[in-house]
Coordinates of C-alpha atoms and ligand atoms in Angstrom, one line a residue:
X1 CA 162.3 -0.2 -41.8
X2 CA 158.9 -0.6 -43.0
X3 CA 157.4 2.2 -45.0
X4 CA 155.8 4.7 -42.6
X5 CA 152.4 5.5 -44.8
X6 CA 151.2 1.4 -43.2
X7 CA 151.5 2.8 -39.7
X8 CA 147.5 2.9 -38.6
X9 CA 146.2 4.1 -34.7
X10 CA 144.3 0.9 -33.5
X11 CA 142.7 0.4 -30.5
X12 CA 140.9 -2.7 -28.6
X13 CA 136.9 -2.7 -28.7
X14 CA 136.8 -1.1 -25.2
X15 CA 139.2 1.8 -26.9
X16 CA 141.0 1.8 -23.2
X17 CA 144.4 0.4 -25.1
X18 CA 145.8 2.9 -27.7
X19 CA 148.7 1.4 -30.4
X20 CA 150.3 2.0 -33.7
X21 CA 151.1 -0.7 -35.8
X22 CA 152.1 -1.3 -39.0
X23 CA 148.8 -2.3 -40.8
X24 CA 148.5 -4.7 -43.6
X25 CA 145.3 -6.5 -45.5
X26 CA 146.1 -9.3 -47.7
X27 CA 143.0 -10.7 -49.8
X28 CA 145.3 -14.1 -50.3
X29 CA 147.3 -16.4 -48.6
X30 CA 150.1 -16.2 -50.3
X31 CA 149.9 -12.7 -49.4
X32 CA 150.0 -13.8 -45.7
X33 CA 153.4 -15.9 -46.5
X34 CA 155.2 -12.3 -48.1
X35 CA 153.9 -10.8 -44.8
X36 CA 155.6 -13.7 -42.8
X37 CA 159.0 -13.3 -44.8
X38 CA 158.6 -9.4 -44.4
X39 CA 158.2 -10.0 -40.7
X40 CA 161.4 -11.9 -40.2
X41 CA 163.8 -9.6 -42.5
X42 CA 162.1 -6.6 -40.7
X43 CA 162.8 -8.4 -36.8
X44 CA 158.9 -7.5 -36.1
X45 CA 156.1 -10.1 -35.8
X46 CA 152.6 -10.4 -37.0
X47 CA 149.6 -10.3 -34.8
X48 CA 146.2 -11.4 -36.9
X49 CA 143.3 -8.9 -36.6
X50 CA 139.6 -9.8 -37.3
X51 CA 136.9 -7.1 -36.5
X52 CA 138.8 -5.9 -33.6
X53 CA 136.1 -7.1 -31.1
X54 CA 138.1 -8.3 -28.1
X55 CA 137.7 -6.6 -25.4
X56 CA 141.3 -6.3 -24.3
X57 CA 144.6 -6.6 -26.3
X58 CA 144.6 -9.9 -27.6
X59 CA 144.8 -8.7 -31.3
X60 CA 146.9 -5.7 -31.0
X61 CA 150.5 -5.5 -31.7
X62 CA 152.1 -2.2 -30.9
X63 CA 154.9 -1.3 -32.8
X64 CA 154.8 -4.3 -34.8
X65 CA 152.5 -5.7 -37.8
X66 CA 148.9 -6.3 -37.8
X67 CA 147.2 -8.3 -40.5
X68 CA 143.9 -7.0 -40.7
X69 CA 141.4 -10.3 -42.3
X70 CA 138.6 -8.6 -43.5
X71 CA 139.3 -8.7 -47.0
X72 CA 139.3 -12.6 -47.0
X73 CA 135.8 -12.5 -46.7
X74 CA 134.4 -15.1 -49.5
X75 CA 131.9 -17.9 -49.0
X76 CA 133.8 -20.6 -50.7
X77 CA 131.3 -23.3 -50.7
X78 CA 127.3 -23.5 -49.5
X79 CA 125.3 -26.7 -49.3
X80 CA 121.7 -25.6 -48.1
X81 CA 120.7 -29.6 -48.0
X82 CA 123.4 -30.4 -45.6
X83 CA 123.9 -27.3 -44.0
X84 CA 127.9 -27.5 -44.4
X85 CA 129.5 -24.2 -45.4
X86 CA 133.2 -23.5 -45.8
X87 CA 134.4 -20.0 -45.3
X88 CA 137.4 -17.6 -45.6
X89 CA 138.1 -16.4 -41.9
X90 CA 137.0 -12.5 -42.8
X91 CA 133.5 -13.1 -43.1
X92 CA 131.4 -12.1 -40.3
X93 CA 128.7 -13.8 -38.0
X94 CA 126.7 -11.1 -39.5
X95 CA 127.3 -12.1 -43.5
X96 CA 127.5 -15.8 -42.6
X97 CA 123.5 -16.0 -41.4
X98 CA 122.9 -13.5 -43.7
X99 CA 123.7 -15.9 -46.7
X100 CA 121.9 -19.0 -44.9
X101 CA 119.1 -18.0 -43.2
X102 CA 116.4 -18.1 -46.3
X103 CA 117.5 -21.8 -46.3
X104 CA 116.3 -22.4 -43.0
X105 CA 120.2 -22.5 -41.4
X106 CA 121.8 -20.3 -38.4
X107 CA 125.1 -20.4 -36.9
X108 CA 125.0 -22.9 -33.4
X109 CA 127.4 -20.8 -31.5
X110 CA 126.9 -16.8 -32.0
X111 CA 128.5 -14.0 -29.4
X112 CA 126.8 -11.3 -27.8
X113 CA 127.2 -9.2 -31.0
X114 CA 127.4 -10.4 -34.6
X115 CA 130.1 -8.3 -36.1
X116 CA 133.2 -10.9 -35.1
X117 CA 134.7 -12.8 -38.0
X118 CA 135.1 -16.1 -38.5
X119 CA 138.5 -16.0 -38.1
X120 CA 138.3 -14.2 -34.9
X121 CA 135.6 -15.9 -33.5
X122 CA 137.4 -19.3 -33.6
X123 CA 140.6 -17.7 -32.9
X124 CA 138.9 -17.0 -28.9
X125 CA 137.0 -20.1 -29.6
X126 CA 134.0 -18.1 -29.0
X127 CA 130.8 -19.3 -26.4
X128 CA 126.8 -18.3 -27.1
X129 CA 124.1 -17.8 -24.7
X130 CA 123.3 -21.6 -25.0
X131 CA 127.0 -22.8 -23.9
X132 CA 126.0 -25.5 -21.6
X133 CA 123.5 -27.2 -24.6
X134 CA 126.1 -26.6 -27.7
X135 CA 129.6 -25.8 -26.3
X136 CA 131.7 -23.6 -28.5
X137 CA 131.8 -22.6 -31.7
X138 CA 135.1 -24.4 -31.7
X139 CA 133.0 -27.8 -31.4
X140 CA 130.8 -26.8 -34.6
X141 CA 134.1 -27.0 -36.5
X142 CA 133.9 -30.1 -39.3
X143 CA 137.2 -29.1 -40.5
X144 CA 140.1 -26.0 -41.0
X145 CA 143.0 -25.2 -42.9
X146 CA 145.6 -23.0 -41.3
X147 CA 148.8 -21.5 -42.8
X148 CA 151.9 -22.3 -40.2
X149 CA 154.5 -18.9 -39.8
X150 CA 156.8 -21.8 -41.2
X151 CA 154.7 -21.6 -44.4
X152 CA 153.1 -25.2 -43.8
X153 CA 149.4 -25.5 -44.8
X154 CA 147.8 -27.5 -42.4
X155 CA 144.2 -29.3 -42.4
X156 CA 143.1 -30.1 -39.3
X157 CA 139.3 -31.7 -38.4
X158 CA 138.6 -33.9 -35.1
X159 CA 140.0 -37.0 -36.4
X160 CA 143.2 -35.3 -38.5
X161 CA 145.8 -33.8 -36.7
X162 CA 143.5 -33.6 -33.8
X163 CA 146.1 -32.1 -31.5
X164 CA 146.4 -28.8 -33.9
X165 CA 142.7 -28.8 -34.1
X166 CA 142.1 -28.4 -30.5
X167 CA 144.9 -26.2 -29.8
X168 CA 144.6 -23.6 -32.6
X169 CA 141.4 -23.5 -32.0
X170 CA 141.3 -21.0 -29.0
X171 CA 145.2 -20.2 -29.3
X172 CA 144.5 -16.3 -30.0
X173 CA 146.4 -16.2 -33.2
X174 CA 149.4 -17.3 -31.7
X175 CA 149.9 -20.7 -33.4
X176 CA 148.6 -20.0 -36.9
X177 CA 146.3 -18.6 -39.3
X178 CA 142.9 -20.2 -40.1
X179 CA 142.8 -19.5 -43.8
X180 CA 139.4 -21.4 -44.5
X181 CA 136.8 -23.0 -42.1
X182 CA 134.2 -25.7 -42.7
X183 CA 130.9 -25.4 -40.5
X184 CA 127.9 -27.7 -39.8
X185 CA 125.2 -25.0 -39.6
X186 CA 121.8 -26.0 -37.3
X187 CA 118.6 -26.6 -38.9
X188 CA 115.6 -23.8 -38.0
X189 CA 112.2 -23.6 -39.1
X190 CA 111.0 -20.1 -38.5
X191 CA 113.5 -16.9 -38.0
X192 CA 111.6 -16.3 -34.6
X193 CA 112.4 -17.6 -30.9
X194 CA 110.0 -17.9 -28.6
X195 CA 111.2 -15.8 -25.5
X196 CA 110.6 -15.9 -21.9
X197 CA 111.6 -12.8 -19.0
X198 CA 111.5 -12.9 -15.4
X199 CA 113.1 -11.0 -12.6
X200 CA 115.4 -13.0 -9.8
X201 CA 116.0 -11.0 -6.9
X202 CA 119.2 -11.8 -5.5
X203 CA 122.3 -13.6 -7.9
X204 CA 122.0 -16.6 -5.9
X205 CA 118.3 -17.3 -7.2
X206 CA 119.3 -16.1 -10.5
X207 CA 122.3 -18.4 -10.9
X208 CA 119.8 -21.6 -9.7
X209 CA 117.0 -20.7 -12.3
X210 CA 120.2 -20.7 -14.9
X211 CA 120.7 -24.0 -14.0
X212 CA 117.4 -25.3 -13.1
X213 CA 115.6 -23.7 -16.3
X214 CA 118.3 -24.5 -19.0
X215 CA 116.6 -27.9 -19.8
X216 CA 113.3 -26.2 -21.3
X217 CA 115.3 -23.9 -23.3
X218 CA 117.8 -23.3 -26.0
X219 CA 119.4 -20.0 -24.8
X220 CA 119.1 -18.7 -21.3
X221 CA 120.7 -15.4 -19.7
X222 CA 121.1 -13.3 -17.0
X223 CA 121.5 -9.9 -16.3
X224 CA 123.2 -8.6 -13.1
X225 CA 122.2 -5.1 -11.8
X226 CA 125.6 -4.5 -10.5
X227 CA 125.0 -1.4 -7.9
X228 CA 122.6 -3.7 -6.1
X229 CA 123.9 -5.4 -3.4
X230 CA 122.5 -8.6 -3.4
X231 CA 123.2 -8.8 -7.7
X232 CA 119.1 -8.5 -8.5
X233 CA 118.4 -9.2 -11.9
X234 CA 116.8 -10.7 -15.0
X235 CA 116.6 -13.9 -16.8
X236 CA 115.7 -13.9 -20.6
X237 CA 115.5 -17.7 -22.3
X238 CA 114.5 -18.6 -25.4
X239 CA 114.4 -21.5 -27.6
X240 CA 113.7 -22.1 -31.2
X241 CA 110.6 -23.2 -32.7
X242 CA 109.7 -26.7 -33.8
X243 CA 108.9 -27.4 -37.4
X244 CA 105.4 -26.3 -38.9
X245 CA 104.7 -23.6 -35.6
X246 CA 105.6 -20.7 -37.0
X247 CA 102.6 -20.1 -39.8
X248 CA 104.8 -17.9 -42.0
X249 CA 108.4 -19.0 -42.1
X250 CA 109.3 -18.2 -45.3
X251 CA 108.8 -14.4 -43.8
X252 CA 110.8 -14.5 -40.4
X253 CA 113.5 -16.2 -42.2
X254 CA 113.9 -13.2 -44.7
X255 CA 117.2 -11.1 -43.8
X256 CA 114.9 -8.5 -44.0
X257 CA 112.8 -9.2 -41.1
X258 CA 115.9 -10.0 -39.0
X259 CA 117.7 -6.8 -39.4
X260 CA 117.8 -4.3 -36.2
X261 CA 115.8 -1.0 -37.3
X262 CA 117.5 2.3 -37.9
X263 CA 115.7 4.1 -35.0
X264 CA 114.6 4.1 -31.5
X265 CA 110.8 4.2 -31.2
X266 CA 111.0 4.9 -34.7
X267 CA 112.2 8.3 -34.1
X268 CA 115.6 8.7 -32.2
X269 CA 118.6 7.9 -34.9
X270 CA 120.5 4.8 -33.2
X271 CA 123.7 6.0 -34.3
X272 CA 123.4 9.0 -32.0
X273 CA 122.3 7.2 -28.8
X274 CA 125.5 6.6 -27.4
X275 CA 126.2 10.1 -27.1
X276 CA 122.9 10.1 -24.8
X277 CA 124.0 7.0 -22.8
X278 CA 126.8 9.0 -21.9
X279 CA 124.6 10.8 -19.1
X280 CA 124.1 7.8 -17.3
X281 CA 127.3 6.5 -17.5
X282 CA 128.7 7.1 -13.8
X283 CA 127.4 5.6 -10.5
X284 CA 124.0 7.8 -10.1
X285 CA 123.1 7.5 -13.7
X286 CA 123.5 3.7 -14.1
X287 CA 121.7 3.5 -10.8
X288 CA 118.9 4.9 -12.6
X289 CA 118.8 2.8 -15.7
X290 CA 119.5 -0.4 -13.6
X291 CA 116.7 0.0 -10.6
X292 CA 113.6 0.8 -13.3
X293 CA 115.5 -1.9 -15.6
X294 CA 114.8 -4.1 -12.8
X295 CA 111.3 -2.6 -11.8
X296 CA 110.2 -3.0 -15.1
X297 CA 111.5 -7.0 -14.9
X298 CA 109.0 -7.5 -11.6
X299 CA 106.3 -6.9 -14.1
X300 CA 107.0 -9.4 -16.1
X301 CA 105.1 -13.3 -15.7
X302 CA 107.6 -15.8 -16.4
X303 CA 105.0 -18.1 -18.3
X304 CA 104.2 -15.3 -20.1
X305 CA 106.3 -15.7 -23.3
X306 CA 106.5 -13.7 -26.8
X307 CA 108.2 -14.0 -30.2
X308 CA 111.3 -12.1 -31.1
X309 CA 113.6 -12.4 -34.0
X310 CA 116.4 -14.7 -33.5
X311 CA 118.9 -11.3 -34.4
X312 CA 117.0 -9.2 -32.0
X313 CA 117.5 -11.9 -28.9
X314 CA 120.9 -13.0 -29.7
X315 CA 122.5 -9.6 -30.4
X316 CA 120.9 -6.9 -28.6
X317 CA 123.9 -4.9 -27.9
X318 CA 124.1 -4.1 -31.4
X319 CA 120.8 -2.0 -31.4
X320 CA 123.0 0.8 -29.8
X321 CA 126.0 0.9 -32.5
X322 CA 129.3 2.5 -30.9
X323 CA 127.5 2.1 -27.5
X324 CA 131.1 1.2 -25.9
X325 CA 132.3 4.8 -26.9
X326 CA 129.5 5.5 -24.3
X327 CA 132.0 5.3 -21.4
X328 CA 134.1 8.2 -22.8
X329 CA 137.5 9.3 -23.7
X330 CA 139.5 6.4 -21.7
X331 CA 136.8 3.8 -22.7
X332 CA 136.0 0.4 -20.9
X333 CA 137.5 -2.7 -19.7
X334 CA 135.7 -6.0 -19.8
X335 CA 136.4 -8.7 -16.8
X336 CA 134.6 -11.8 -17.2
X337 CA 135.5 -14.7 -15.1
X338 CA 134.5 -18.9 -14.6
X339 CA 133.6 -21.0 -11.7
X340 CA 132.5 -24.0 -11.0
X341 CA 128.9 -24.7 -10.0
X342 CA 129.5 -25.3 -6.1
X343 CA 131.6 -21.9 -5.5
X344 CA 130.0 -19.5 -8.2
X345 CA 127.3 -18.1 -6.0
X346 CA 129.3 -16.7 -3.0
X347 CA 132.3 -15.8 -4.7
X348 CA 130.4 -13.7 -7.6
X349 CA 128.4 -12.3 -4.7
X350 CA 131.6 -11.3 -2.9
X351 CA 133.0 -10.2 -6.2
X352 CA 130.1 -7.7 -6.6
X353 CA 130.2 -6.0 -3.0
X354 CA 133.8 -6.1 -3.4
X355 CA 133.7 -3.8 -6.7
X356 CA 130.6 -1.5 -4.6
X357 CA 133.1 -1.1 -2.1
X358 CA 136.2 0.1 -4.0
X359 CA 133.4 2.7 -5.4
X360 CA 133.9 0.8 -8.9
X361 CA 130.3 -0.6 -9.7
X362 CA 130.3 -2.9 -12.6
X363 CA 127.3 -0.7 -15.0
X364 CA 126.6 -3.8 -17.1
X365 CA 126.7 -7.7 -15.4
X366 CA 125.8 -10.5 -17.5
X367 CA 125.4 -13.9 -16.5
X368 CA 125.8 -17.6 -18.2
X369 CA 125.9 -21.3 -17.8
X370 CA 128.5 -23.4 -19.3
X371 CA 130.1 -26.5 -20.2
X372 CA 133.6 -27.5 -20.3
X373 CA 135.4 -28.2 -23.7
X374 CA 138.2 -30.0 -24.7
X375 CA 140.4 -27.2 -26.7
X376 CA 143.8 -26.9 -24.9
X377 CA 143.3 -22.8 -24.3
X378 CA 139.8 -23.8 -22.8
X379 CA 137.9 -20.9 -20.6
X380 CA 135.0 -22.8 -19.8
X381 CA 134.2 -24.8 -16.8
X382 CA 130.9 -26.6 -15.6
X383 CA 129.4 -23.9 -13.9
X384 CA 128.6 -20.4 -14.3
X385 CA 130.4 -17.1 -15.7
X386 CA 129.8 -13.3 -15.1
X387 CA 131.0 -10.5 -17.0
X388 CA 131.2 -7.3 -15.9
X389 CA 131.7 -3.8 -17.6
X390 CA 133.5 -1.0 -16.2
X391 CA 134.0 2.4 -17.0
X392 CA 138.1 3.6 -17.5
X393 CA 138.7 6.9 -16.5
X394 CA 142.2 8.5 -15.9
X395 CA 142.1 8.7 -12.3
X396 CA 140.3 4.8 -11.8
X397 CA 143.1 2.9 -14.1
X398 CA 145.1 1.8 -11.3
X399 CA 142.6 1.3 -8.5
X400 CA 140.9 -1.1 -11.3
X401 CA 143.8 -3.2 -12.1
X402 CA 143.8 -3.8 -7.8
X403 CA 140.6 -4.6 -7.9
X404 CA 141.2 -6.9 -10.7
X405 CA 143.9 -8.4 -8.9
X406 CA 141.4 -9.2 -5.9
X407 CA 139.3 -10.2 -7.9
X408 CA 141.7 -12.6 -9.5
X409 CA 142.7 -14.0 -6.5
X410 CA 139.1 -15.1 -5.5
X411 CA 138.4 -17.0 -8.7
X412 CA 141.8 -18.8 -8.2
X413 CA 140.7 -19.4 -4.8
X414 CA 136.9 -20.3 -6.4
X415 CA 138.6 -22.7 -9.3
X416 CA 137.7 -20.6 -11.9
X417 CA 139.1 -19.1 -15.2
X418 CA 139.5 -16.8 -17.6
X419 CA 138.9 -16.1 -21.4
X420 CA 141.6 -14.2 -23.7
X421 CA 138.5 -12.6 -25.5
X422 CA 137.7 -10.4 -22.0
X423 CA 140.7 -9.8 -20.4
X424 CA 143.0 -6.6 -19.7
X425 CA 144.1 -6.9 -16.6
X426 CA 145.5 -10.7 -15.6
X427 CA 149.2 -11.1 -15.1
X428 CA 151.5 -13.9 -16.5
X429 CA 151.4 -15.5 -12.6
X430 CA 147.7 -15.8 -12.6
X431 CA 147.9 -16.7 -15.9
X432 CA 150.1 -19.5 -14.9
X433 CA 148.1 -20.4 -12.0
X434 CA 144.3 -21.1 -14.2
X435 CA 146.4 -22.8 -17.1
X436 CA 148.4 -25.1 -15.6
X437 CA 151.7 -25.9 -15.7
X438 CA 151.0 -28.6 -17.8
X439 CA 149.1 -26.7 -20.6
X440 CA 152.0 -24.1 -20.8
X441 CA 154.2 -26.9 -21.7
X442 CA 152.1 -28.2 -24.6
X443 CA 151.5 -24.6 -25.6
X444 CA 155.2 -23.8 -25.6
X445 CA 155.9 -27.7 -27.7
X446 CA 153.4 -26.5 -30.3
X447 CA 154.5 -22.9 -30.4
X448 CA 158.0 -24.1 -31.4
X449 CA 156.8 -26.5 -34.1
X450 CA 154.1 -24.3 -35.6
X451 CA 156.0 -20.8 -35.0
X452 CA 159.5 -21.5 -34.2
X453 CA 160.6 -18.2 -34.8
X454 CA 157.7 -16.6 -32.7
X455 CA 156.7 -14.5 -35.6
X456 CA 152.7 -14.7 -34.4
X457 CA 152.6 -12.1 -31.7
X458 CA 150.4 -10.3 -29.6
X459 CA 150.2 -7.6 -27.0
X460 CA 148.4 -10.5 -25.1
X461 CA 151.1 -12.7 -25.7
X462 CA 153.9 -10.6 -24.5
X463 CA 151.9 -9.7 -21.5
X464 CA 150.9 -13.6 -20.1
X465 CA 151.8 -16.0 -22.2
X466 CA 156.1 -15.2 -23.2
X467 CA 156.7 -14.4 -19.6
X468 CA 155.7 -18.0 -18.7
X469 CA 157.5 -19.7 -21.7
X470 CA 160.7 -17.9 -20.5
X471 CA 160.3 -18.8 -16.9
X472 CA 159.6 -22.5 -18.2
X473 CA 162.7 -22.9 -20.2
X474 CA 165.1 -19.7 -20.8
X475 CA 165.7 -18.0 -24.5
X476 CA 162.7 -20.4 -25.8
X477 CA 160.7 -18.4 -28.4
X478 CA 162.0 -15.0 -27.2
X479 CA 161.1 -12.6 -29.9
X480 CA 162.6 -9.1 -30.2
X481 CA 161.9 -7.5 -26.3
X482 CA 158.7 -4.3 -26.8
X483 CA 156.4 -3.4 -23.9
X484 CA 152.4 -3.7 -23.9
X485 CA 150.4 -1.5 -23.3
X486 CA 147.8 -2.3 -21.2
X487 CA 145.4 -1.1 -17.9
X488 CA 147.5 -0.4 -15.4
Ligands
FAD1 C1 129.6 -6.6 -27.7 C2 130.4 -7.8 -27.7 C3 129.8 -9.0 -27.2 C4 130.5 -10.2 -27.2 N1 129.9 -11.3 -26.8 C5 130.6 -12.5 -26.7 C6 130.0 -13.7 -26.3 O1 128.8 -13.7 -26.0 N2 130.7 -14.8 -26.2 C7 132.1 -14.8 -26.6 O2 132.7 -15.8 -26.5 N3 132.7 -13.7 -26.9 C8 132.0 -12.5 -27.0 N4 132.6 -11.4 -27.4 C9 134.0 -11.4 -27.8 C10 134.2 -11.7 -29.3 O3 133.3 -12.5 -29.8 C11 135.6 -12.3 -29.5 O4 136.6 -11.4 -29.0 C12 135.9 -12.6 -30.9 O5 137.2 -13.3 -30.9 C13 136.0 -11.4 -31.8 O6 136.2 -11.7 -33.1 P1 137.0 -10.7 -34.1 O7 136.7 -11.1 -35.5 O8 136.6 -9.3 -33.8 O9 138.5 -11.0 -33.8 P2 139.6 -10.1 -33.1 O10 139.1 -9.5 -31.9 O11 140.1 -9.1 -34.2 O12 140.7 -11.2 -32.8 C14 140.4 -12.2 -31.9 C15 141.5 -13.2 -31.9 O13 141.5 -14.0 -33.0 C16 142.8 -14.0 -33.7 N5 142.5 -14.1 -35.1 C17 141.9 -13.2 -35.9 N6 141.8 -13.7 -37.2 C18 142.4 -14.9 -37.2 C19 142.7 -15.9 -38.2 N7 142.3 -15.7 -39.4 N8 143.4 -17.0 -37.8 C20 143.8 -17.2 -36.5 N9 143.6 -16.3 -35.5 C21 142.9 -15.2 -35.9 C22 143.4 -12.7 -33.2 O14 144.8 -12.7 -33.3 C23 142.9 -12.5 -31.8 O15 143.7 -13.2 -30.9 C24 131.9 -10.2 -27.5 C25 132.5 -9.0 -28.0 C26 131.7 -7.8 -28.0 C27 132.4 -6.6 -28.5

């Protein structure tokens, strides 16, 4: 038995999924291999843990190990002519611009928020708010190294070993561990985007101006006001700006000029706001916020456009830090979901009246356009996803996991998918049904060469992806049996 003093609470970001695990942080990888040998004396198995910003319990283990990646957090190797930097898989979206920005470079692919690592970030194979233009961050990927649970190091780029480079990529820590990562960072020439707002009053509009728009811009965005019936909203775009039109570039491309201020009209302390937030967190209250949100969009002139810093525009939610903890004691579930261009507008419309009807209002809908990829694991499709926030409260856990299970059944029906990053509440048979028979196979051939003991394990895992492998060929990679704990 494993000394008791490692066993650590951890949660998913939503905090709606409470564990204990056995918690380790090696700084090396040959720390990583004891922990793999540790593993298999011990009959437990390893899940990989960046910042803990999934959304559901793709890097949660209960009962088991979790390797916590932070301390590998160096920058091994910068080249600000070139733009190529190679990077342990613990250093943040945050610390990576951070170090490249003065030099006139950004990350091409950056989440919502800019505290995932690396690591993390290509373990989901992560999308930005310009998907359809750049893909993933997967694609920005010159080259990896990954240590096997057999204790193989592996290098993997497009052109060698290409078929571990697009499956590990995306494989939610379940194949192996990226232990460093080389990435072609994109050229800028002022830290500013030039931004663009407009209202759309219905989602149907809003999901044509994604599409029509997204060739004068970079980024593009929508936001879903979700107790509105016919999914009103806004659009924010941005793209960069061209060489020699911002006067004072050396400035805006200062870290110091990028980073979010401390306060709230330079009086309310940010890290108290998401006690306030609280207030409005139930049907009434995000009524409120979302109608004079969208009032306050109406005003707003499309052509009428303004300069914002790129970390302000790409990362607004983390103005508000903690604002998940917002929802209260049971936390929040995330269910974002992808369909194809021809089906998106009536089944996300549906979706929408579907969650007003059940009296379970998504409080926060965001909308995006997207691109398919070719990593094995892939979530997105040509077409359009929306993800929607809900509040978990003891007495709505299990009317949420039906209404996820409608909802499931409609972006089956649709063509759509879904993305490991978001989810909480799919089951191994629609699971099955988005991946393919086809993929599970290849999954389950690579899963046996690359972890042949099944020491890399998730909650996740256990939940969607074991059932499967079992029903596809019994006793193949059946670790020791433990249950998940998850929305239900
Ligand atoms: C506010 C917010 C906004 C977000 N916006 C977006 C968005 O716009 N687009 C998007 O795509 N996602 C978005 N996400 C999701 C988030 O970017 C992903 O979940 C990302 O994977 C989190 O990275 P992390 O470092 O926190 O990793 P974790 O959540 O800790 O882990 C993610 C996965 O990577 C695996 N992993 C971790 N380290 C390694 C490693 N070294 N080697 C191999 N596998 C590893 C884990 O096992 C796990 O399966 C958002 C999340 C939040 C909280």
């Amino acid at each position: 038995m494993l000394s008791l003093d490692r066993l650590a609470p951890i949660d998913n970001f939503g905090h709606s999924i409470k564990t204990v695990s056995y918690l380790y942080r090696p700084s090396t990888v040959e720390q990583i291999v004891e922990l793999f040998r540790l593993a298999e004396r011990h009959g437990l198995t390893i899940a990989l843990r960046g910042a803990g910003r999934t959304y559901g319990d793709g890097a949660l283990n209960a009962g088991h190990i979790v390797l916590d990646m932070r301390r590998m957090n160096r920058i091994l190797d910068w080249n600000p002519e070139t733009g190529m930097i190679r990077v342990e898989p613990g250093v943040t979206l945050q610390q990576l611009w951070q170090h490249t920005l003065e030099d006139g470079w950004w990350p091409p692919v950056v989440s919502g928020t800019q505290f995932p690592t690396l690591g993390g970030a290509l373990g989901m194979n992560i999308h930005g708010k310009n998907n359809w233009k750049n893909g993933t961050l997967g694609e920005h990927v010159l080259e990896f190294e990954a240590l096997l649970p057999t204790g193989e190091t592996v290098s993997c780029s497009p052109t060698c070993n290409a078929d571990l480079f697009y499956s590990l990529i995306g494989s939610a820590g379940l194949l192996g561990v990226f232990t460093s990562i080389t990435l072609q960072l994109k050229k800028l020439y002022s830290g500013n985007v030039r931004v663009s707002a407009w209202a759309t009053p219905n989602l149907r509009e809003m999901l044509t101006d994604l599409d029509r728009f997204k060739a004068d811009y970079d980024y593009i965005v929508g936001w879903v006001d979700g107790l509105n019936r016919n999914g009103r909203g806004q659009i924010h775009a941005a793209d960069y700006l061209r060489e020699g039109e911002d006067p004072h570039p050396t400035q805006t491309l200062r870290v110091e000029y990028q980073t979010l201020p401390d306060t709230f009209f330079g009086v309310v302390p940010k890290s108290m706001m998401w006690l306030g937030m609280r207030f409005f967190m139930n049907n009434p209250g995000a009524w409120l916020i979302n109608t004079a949100k969208y009032l306050h969009a109406r005003t707003l002139e499309h052509n009428k456009q303004y300069l914002q810093s790129l970390v302000a525009f790409n990362f607004l939610l983390d103005y508000v830090p903690n604002w998940e903890r917002s929802y209260g004691p049971e936390g929040m579930i995330q269910y974002q979901s992808f369909l194809p261009l021809e089906t998106a507008a009536e089944t996300y419309l549906e979706m929408l009246r579907l969650c007003q009807r059940r009296g379970l209002p998504t409080y926060l809908g965001v909308t995006k356009r997207h691109r398919p990829d070719k990593f094995l694991l892939t979530h997105a499709v040509n077409g359009y996803s929306l993800a929607m926030d809900f509040k978990v409260t003891r007495s709505n856990r299990a009317r949420l996991q039906q209404l996820a299970d409608e909802m499931n059944q409609l972006v089956l029906q649709a063509g759509g998918r879904f993305y490991f990053a978001k989810d909480s509440t799919l089951t191994p048979e629609v699971a099955a049904r988005y991946l393919g028979e086809e993929t599970l196979r290849r999954l389950r051939a690579l899963k046996e060469r690359c972890d042949p003991h099944s020491l890399l394990q998730t909650d996740l895992y256990r939940r969607l992806i074991r059932p499967n492998f079992e029903r596809l060929a019994p006793n193949v990679c059946a670790g020791p049996a433990l249950t998940a704990n998850v929305v239900t």
